[in-house]
């Protein structure tokens, strides 16, 4: 991930791919993202998006679900299966809980329900890219009994198994592991890991916790991420200690 979102003559701007076929909306988003000094590529179909992904280094993908040649979730699944962990935020008019969870379970890091305010879009994109930048710059190694988390290389070794985590799954695990046994509510995690605290988007946290647990459970019978009913979640290693 590139080191700066600002084009200051010394660093390249962060590169966003917008996949949106609705012309007026795409134009509005493009104007706002370029105003924030991001480099933006635009695709109107899944096919065009794949061509850009194959030839460009991307820091973030903002993708509509309903596209002329298919559902954006299909592309999301393809990228995750190919171990491409670029953060993805889905734009969707489908606001039912089932549709939202479907997108997150496909590997999306976040979602924004249409119609949305431009100010919220700008804030959410900035939060995602800023969070990724901060995590990338961290030089920190966390060691627990059987679990090793390297913040600089973004690698997780759990009981001698290398975990394949999405960008946001890693961020979530890292944040919880930085505060062993401390309980965080879904809104607190939303703000700490995603960089915003809009109520109503707690499904994002739930889905990522579930996926993270599923991957961790393949390596250990110990429940590393525990639910504290009525409160939230905590990281609970067998013997918690950090370096």
mmCIF file of C-alpha atoms in Angstrom:
data_model
loop_
_atom_site.group_PDB
_atom_site.id
_atom_site.type_symbol
_atom_site.label_atom_id
_atom_site.label_comp_id
_atom_site.label_asym_id
_atom_site.label_seq_id
_atom_site.Cartn_x
_atom_site.Cartn_y
_atom_site.Cartn_z
ATOM 1 C CA UNK A 1 0.000 0.000 0.000
ATOM 2 C CA UNK A 2 1.352 3.395 -0.864
ATOM 3 C CA UNK A 3 2.601 5.636 1.886
ATOM 4 C CA UNK A 4 0.647 8.784 1.201
ATOM 5 C CA UNK A 5 -2.822 9.758 0.095
ATOM 6 C CA UNK A 6 -1.645 13.210 -0.923
ATOM 7 C CA UNK A 7 0.070 14.106 -4.117
ATOM 8 C CA UNK A 8 2.848 16.259 -2.673
ATOM 9 C CA UNK A 9 5.452 15.807 -5.350
ATOM 10 C CA UNK A 10 7.262 13.134 -3.387
ATOM 11 C CA UNK A 11 4.723 10.344 -3.077
ATOM 12 C CA UNK A 12 2.134 8.927 -5.416
ATOM 13 C CA UNK A 13 -1.512 9.453 -4.486
ATOM 14 C CA UNK A 14 -3.404 6.406 -3.302
ATOM 15 C CA UNK A 15 -5.208 4.672 -6.151
ATOM 16 C CA UNK A 16 -8.925 3.904 -5.972
ATOM 17 C CA UNK A 17 -10.939 1.852 -8.446
ATOM 18 C CA UNK A 18 -14.562 2.961 -8.778
ATOM 19 C CA UNK A 19 -16.844 0.349 -10.345
ATOM 20 C CA UNK A 20 -20.164 2.087 -11.021
ATOM 21 C CA UNK A 21 -22.318 2.121 -14.172
ATOM 22 C CA UNK A 22 -24.745 4.859 -13.140
ATOM 23 C CA UNK A 23 -23.223 7.842 -14.948
ATOM 24 C CA UNK A 24 -24.460 10.705 -12.765
ATOM 25 C CA UNK A 25 -23.512 8.953 -9.540
ATOM 26 C CA UNK A 26 -20.127 7.909 -10.905
ATOM 27 C CA UNK A 27 -19.398 11.493 -11.963
ATOM 28 C CA UNK A 28 -20.313 12.796 -8.513
ATOM 29 C CA UNK A 29 -18.101 10.230 -6.792
ATOM 30 C CA UNK A 30 -15.199 10.873 -9.175
ATOM 31 C CA UNK A 31 -15.354 14.614 -8.533
ATOM 32 C CA UNK A 32 -15.306 14.100 -4.793
ATOM 33 C CA UNK A 33 -12.537 11.499 -4.689
ATOM 34 C CA UNK A 34 -10.245 13.453 -6.999
ATOM 35 C CA UNK A 35 -10.890 16.532 -4.836
ATOM 36 C CA UNK A 36 -9.365 14.526 -1.975
ATOM 37 C CA UNK A 37 -6.213 14.032 -4.083
ATOM 38 C CA UNK A 38 -6.780 10.353 -4.806
ATOM 39 C CA UNK A 39 -5.997 8.812 -8.167
ATOM 40 C CA UNK A 40 -9.230 7.231 -9.415
ATOM 41 C CA UNK A 41 -9.780 4.684 -12.183
ATOM 42 C CA UNK A 42 -13.351 4.125 -13.319
ATOM 43 C CA UNK A 43 -14.985 0.964 -14.674
ATOM 44 C CA UNK A 44 -18.637 0.410 -15.565
ATOM 45 C CA UNK A 45 -18.578 -3.399 -15.804
ATOM 46 C CA UNK A 46 -16.996 -6.321 -13.970
ATOM 47 C CA UNK A 47 -14.942 -7.099 -17.078
ATOM 48 C CA UNK A 48 -13.477 -3.589 -17.210
ATOM 49 C CA UNK A 49 -12.804 -3.723 -13.477
ATOM 50 C CA UNK A 50 -10.842 -6.976 -13.794
ATOM 51 C CA UNK A 51 -8.690 -5.505 -16.563
ATOM 52 C CA UNK A 52 -7.783 -2.546 -14.346
ATOM 53 C CA UNK A 53 -7.136 -4.788 -11.326
ATOM 54 C CA UNK A 54 -4.777 -6.972 -13.380
ATOM 55 C CA UNK A 55 -2.694 -4.022 -14.579
ATOM 56 C CA UNK A 56 -2.806 -1.456 -11.766
ATOM 57 C CA UNK A 57 -1.682 -1.376 -8.130
ATOM 58 C CA UNK A 58 -4.786 -0.443 -6.160
ATOM 59 C CA UNK A 59 -5.236 0.732 -2.582
ATOM 60 C CA UNK A 60 -9.037 0.575 -2.443
ATOM 61 C CA UNK A 61 -12.035 -0.587 -4.517
ATOM 62 C CA UNK A 62 -15.419 1.140 -4.351
ATOM 63 C CA UNK A 63 -17.869 -1.122 -6.158
ATOM 64 C CA UNK A 64 -21.551 -1.086 -7.036
ATOM 65 C CA UNK A 65 -23.314 -4.418 -6.695
ATOM 66 C CA UNK A 66 -25.718 -4.297 -9.625
ATOM 67 C CA UNK A 67 -23.603 -4.007 -12.779
ATOM 68 C CA UNK A 68 -24.469 -4.706 -16.450
ATOM 69 C CA UNK A 69 -22.532 -7.981 -16.521
ATOM 70 C CA UNK A 70 -23.236 -9.261 -13.016
ATOM 71 C CA UNK A 71 -23.165 -8.688 -9.274
ATOM 72 C CA UNK A 72 -20.169 -6.941 -7.696
ATOM 73 C CA UNK A 73 -20.149 -9.712 -5.098
ATOM 74 C CA UNK A 74 -18.901 -12.068 -7.844
ATOM 75 C CA UNK A 75 -15.788 -9.953 -8.352
ATOM 76 C CA UNK A 76 -15.317 -9.675 -4.614
ATOM 77 C CA UNK A 77 -15.346 -13.463 -4.290
ATOM 78 C CA UNK A 78 -12.941 -13.899 -7.216
ATOM 79 C CA UNK A 79 -10.412 -11.493 -5.692
ATOM 80 C CA UNK A 80 -10.515 -13.136 -2.275
ATOM 81 C CA UNK A 81 -10.169 -16.609 -3.794
ATOM 82 C CA UNK A 82 -7.103 -15.316 -5.644
ATOM 83 C CA UNK A 83 -5.718 -14.030 -2.301
ATOM 84 C CA UNK A 84 -6.040 -10.414 -3.444
ATOM 85 C CA UNK A 85 -6.655 -8.549 -0.184
ATOM 86 C CA UNK A 86 -7.222 -5.001 -1.473
ATOM 87 C CA UNK A 87 -9.931 -3.403 0.714
ATOM 88 C CA UNK A 88 -13.382 -3.346 -0.937
ATOM 89 C CA UNK A 89 -16.418 -1.254 -0.056
ATOM 90 C CA UNK A 90 -19.678 -2.195 -1.739
ATOM 91 C CA UNK A 91 -22.214 0.402 -2.849
ATOM 92 C CA UNK A 92 -25.632 -1.166 -2.702
ATOM 93 C CA UNK A 93 -29.313 -0.331 -2.892
ATOM 94 C CA UNK A 94 -29.969 -3.724 -1.296
ATOM 95 C CA UNK A 95 -30.302 -2.779 2.348
ATOM 96 C CA UNK A 96 -31.771 -5.940 3.876
ATOM 97 C CA UNK A 97 -29.718 -7.655 6.561
ATOM 98 C CA UNK A 98 -29.406 -10.779 4.396
ATOM 99 C CA UNK A 99 -28.017 -8.814 1.422
ATOM 100 C CA UNK A 100 -25.579 -6.907 3.594
ATOM 101 C CA UNK A 101 -24.268 -10.047 5.282
ATOM 102 C CA UNK A 102 -23.982 -11.751 1.880
ATOM 103 C CA UNK A 103 -21.653 -9.015 0.663
ATOM 104 C CA UNK A 104 -19.525 -9.089 3.796
ATOM 105 C CA UNK A 105 -19.321 -12.871 3.776
ATOM 106 C CA UNK A 106 -18.109 -12.686 0.169
ATOM 107 C CA UNK A 107 -15.073 -10.822 1.448
ATOM 108 C CA UNK A 108 -16.087 -7.152 1.264
ATOM 109 C CA UNK A 109 -14.582 -5.007 4.012
ATOM 110 C CA UNK A 110 -17.485 -2.603 4.216
ATOM 111 C CA UNK A 111 -20.651 -1.406 2.516
ATOM 112 C CA UNK A 112 -22.543 1.838 1.990
ATOM 113 C CA UNK A 113 -26.283 1.808 1.346
ATOM 114 C CA UNK A 114 -27.721 3.956 -1.443
ATOM 115 C CA UNK A 115 -28.766 6.715 -1.334
ATOM 116 C CA UNK A 116 -25.869 8.022 0.734
ATOM 117 C CA UNK A 117 -24.500 11.478 1.493
ATOM 118 C CA UNK A 118 -21.348 12.542 -0.316
ATOM 119 C CA UNK A 119 -19.900 13.723 2.988
ATOM 120 C CA UNK A 120 -20.320 10.255 4.483
ATOM 121 C CA UNK A 121 -18.753 8.646 1.407
ATOM 122 C CA UNK A 122 -15.734 10.951 1.641
ATOM 123 C CA UNK A 123 -15.355 10.331 5.362
ATOM 124 C CA UNK A 124 -15.627 6.557 5.000
ATOM 125 C CA UNK A 125 -13.113 6.329 2.137
ATOM 126 C CA UNK A 126 -10.642 8.563 3.987
ATOM 127 C CA UNK A 127 -11.037 6.469 7.134
ATOM 128 C CA UNK A 128 -10.344 3.214 5.272
ATOM 129 C CA UNK A 129 -7.261 4.529 3.515
ATOM 130 C CA UNK A 130 -5.929 6.283 6.591
ATOM 131 C CA UNK A 131 -6.407 3.133 8.659
ATOM 132 C CA UNK A 132 -4.577 1.024 6.094
ATOM 133 C CA UNK A 133 -1.741 3.536 5.988
ATOM 134 C CA UNK A 134 -1.327 3.574 9.770
ATOM 135 C CA UNK A 135 -1.371 -0.227 9.970
ATOM 136 C CA UNK A 136 1.150 -0.488 7.169
ATOM 137 C CA UNK A 137 3.562 1.869 8.938
ATOM 138 C CA UNK A 138 3.399 0.038 12.276
ATOM 139 C CA UNK A 139 6.496 -1.922 13.195
ATOM 140 C CA UNK A 140 5.117 -4.248 15.837
ATOM 141 C CA UNK A 141 5.297 -7.931 16.623
ATOM 142 C CA UNK A 142 2.758 -9.482 18.980
ATOM 143 C CA UNK A 143 3.586 -12.868 20.473
ATOM 144 C CA UNK A 144 1.171 -15.043 22.399
ATOM 145 C CA UNK A 145 1.143 -18.702 23.329
ATOM 146 C CA UNK A 146 0.844 -20.229 19.859
ATOM 147 C CA UNK A 147 -0.092 -17.033 18.003
ATOM 148 C CA UNK A 148 2.266 -14.572 16.312
ATOM 149 C CA UNK A 149 1.024 -11.355 14.662
ATOM 150 C CA UNK A 150 3.428 -9.225 12.630
ATOM 151 C CA UNK A 151 2.005 -5.747 12.000
ATOM 152 C CA UNK A 152 4.696 -4.741 9.515
ATOM 153 C CA UNK A 153 4.427 -7.785 7.241
ATOM 154 C CA UNK A 154 0.713 -8.319 8.082
ATOM 155 C CA UNK A 155 1.317 -12.021 8.678
ATOM 156 C CA UNK A 156 -0.380 -14.192 11.274
ATOM 157 C CA UNK A 157 0.957 -17.551 12.417
ATOM 158 C CA UNK A 158 -1.489 -19.475 14.588
ATOM 159 C CA UNK A 159 -0.280 -22.785 16.040
ATOM 160 C CA UNK A 160 2.160 -23.270 13.150
ATOM 161 C CA UNK A 161 -0.461 -22.398 10.533
ATOM 162 C CA UNK A 162 -0.219 -19.266 8.368
ATOM 163 C CA UNK A 163 -3.608 -17.569 8.283
ATOM 164 C CA UNK A 164 -4.922 -16.039 5.078
ATOM 165 C CA UNK A 165 -6.814 -12.969 6.281
ATOM 166 C CA UNK A 166 -8.409 -10.104 4.384
ATOM 167 C CA UNK A 167 -7.076 -6.616 5.085
ATOM 168 C CA UNK A 168 -9.877 -5.785 7.500
ATOM 169 C CA UNK A 169 -9.836 -9.198 9.202
ATOM 170 C CA UNK A 170 -6.165 -8.619 9.946
ATOM 171 C CA UNK A 171 -6.821 -5.101 11.249
ATOM 172 C CA UNK A 172 -9.573 -6.424 13.511
ATOM 173 C CA UNK A 173 -7.405 -9.223 14.909
ATOM 174 C CA UNK A 174 -4.449 -6.881 15.410
ATOM 175 C CA UNK A 175 -6.535 -4.321 17.288
ATOM 176 C CA UNK A 176 -8.085 -6.928 19.598
ATOM 177 C CA UNK A 177 -4.699 -8.574 20.165
ATOM 178 C CA UNK A 178 -3.168 -5.233 21.098
ATOM 179 C CA UNK A 179 -5.628 -5.170 24.016
ATOM 180 C CA UNK A 180 -5.792 -8.763 25.338
ATOM 181 C CA UNK A 181 -8.832 -9.562 27.491
ATOM 182 C CA UNK A 182 -10.268 -6.055 27.003
ATOM 183 C CA UNK A 183 -13.896 -6.101 25.849
ATOM 184 C CA UNK A 184 -14.964 -3.841 22.969
ATOM 185 C CA UNK A 185 -18.486 -3.143 21.760
ATOM 186 C CA UNK A 186 -19.321 -3.412 18.078
ATOM 187 C CA UNK A 187 -19.483 0.384 17.775
ATOM 188 C CA UNK A 188 -16.082 0.733 19.443
ATOM 189 C CA UNK A 189 -14.597 -1.780 17.002
ATOM 190 C CA UNK A 190 -16.277 -0.033 14.087
ATOM 191 C CA UNK A 191 -14.604 3.228 15.069
ATOM 192 C CA UNK A 192 -11.220 1.708 15.935
ATOM 193 C CA UNK A 193 -10.843 -0.645 12.962
ATOM 194 C CA UNK A 194 -12.971 0.936 10.225
ATOM 195 C CA UNK A 195 -12.434 4.524 11.332
ATOM 196 C CA UNK A 196 -16.050 5.600 11.747
ATOM 197 C CA UNK A 197 -18.927 4.937 14.131
ATOM 198 C CA UNK A 198 -22.132 5.184 12.121
ATOM 199 C CA UNK A 199 -24.828 3.326 14.004
ATOM 200 C CA UNK A 200 -26.550 0.708 11.881
ATOM 201 C CA UNK A 201 -23.356 -0.700 10.370
ATOM 202 C CA UNK A 202 -22.658 -3.194 13.167
ATOM 203 C CA UNK A 203 -23.259 -6.073 10.713
ATOM 204 C CA UNK A 204 -19.822 -5.206 9.335
ATOM 205 C CA UNK A 205 -18.231 -6.118 12.660
ATOM 206 C CA UNK A 206 -20.362 -9.235 13.164
ATOM 207 C CA UNK A 207 -19.486 -10.705 9.772
ATOM 208 C CA UNK A 208 -15.778 -10.025 10.159
ATOM 209 C CA UNK A 209 -15.728 -11.510 13.665
ATOM 210 C CA UNK A 210 -17.471 -14.637 12.343
ATOM 211 C CA UNK A 211 -15.019 -15.048 9.448
ATOM 212 C CA UNK A 212 -12.045 -14.424 11.709
ATOM 213 C CA UNK A 213 -13.257 -16.993 14.207
ATOM 214 C CA UNK A 214 -13.842 -19.532 11.467
ATOM 215 C CA UNK A 215 -10.254 -19.193 10.235
ATOM 216 C CA UNK A 216 -8.800 -19.281 13.746
ATOM 217 C CA UNK A 217 -10.873 -22.346 14.686
ATOM 218 C CA UNK A 218 -9.211 -24.350 11.916
ATOM 219 C CA UNK A 219 -5.912 -23.936 13.772
ATOM 220 C CA UNK A 220 -6.959 -24.283 17.391
ATOM 221 C CA UNK A 221 -9.755 -25.513 19.603
ATOM 222 C CA UNK A 222 -9.113 -22.550 21.885
ATOM 223 C CA UNK A 223 -11.631 -19.738 21.353
ATOM 224 C CA UNK A 224 -9.254 -16.855 20.714
ATOM 225 C CA UNK A 225 -11.963 -14.275 19.987
ATOM 226 C CA UNK A 226 -14.692 -14.526 22.600
ATOM 227 C CA UNK A 227 -18.154 -13.000 22.794
ATOM 228 C CA UNK A 228 -19.025 -11.224 26.021
ATOM 229 C CA UNK A 229 -22.798 -11.377 25.770
ATOM 230 C CA UNK A 230 -24.537 -8.021 25.853
ATOM 231 C CA UNK A 231 -21.212 -6.162 25.665
ATOM 232 C CA UNK A 232 -18.999 -7.136 22.754
ATOM 233 C CA UNK A 233 -15.854 -9.104 21.934
ATOM 234 C CA UNK A 234 -12.375 -9.675 23.315
ATOM 235 C CA UNK A 235 -9.128 -11.399 22.343
ATOM 236 C CA UNK A 236 -8.388 -14.214 24.778
ATOM 237 C CA UNK A 237 -5.174 -16.138 24.041
ATOM 238 C CA UNK A 238 -4.261 -19.195 26.146
ATOM 239 C CA UNK A 239 -1.472 -17.204 27.848
ATOM 240 C CA UNK A 240 -1.502 -13.516 26.938
ATOM 241 C CA UNK A 241 1.789 -11.732 26.773
ATOM 242 C CA UNK A 242 3.168 -9.237 24.273
ATOM 243 C CA UNK A 243 6.574 -8.103 23.148
#
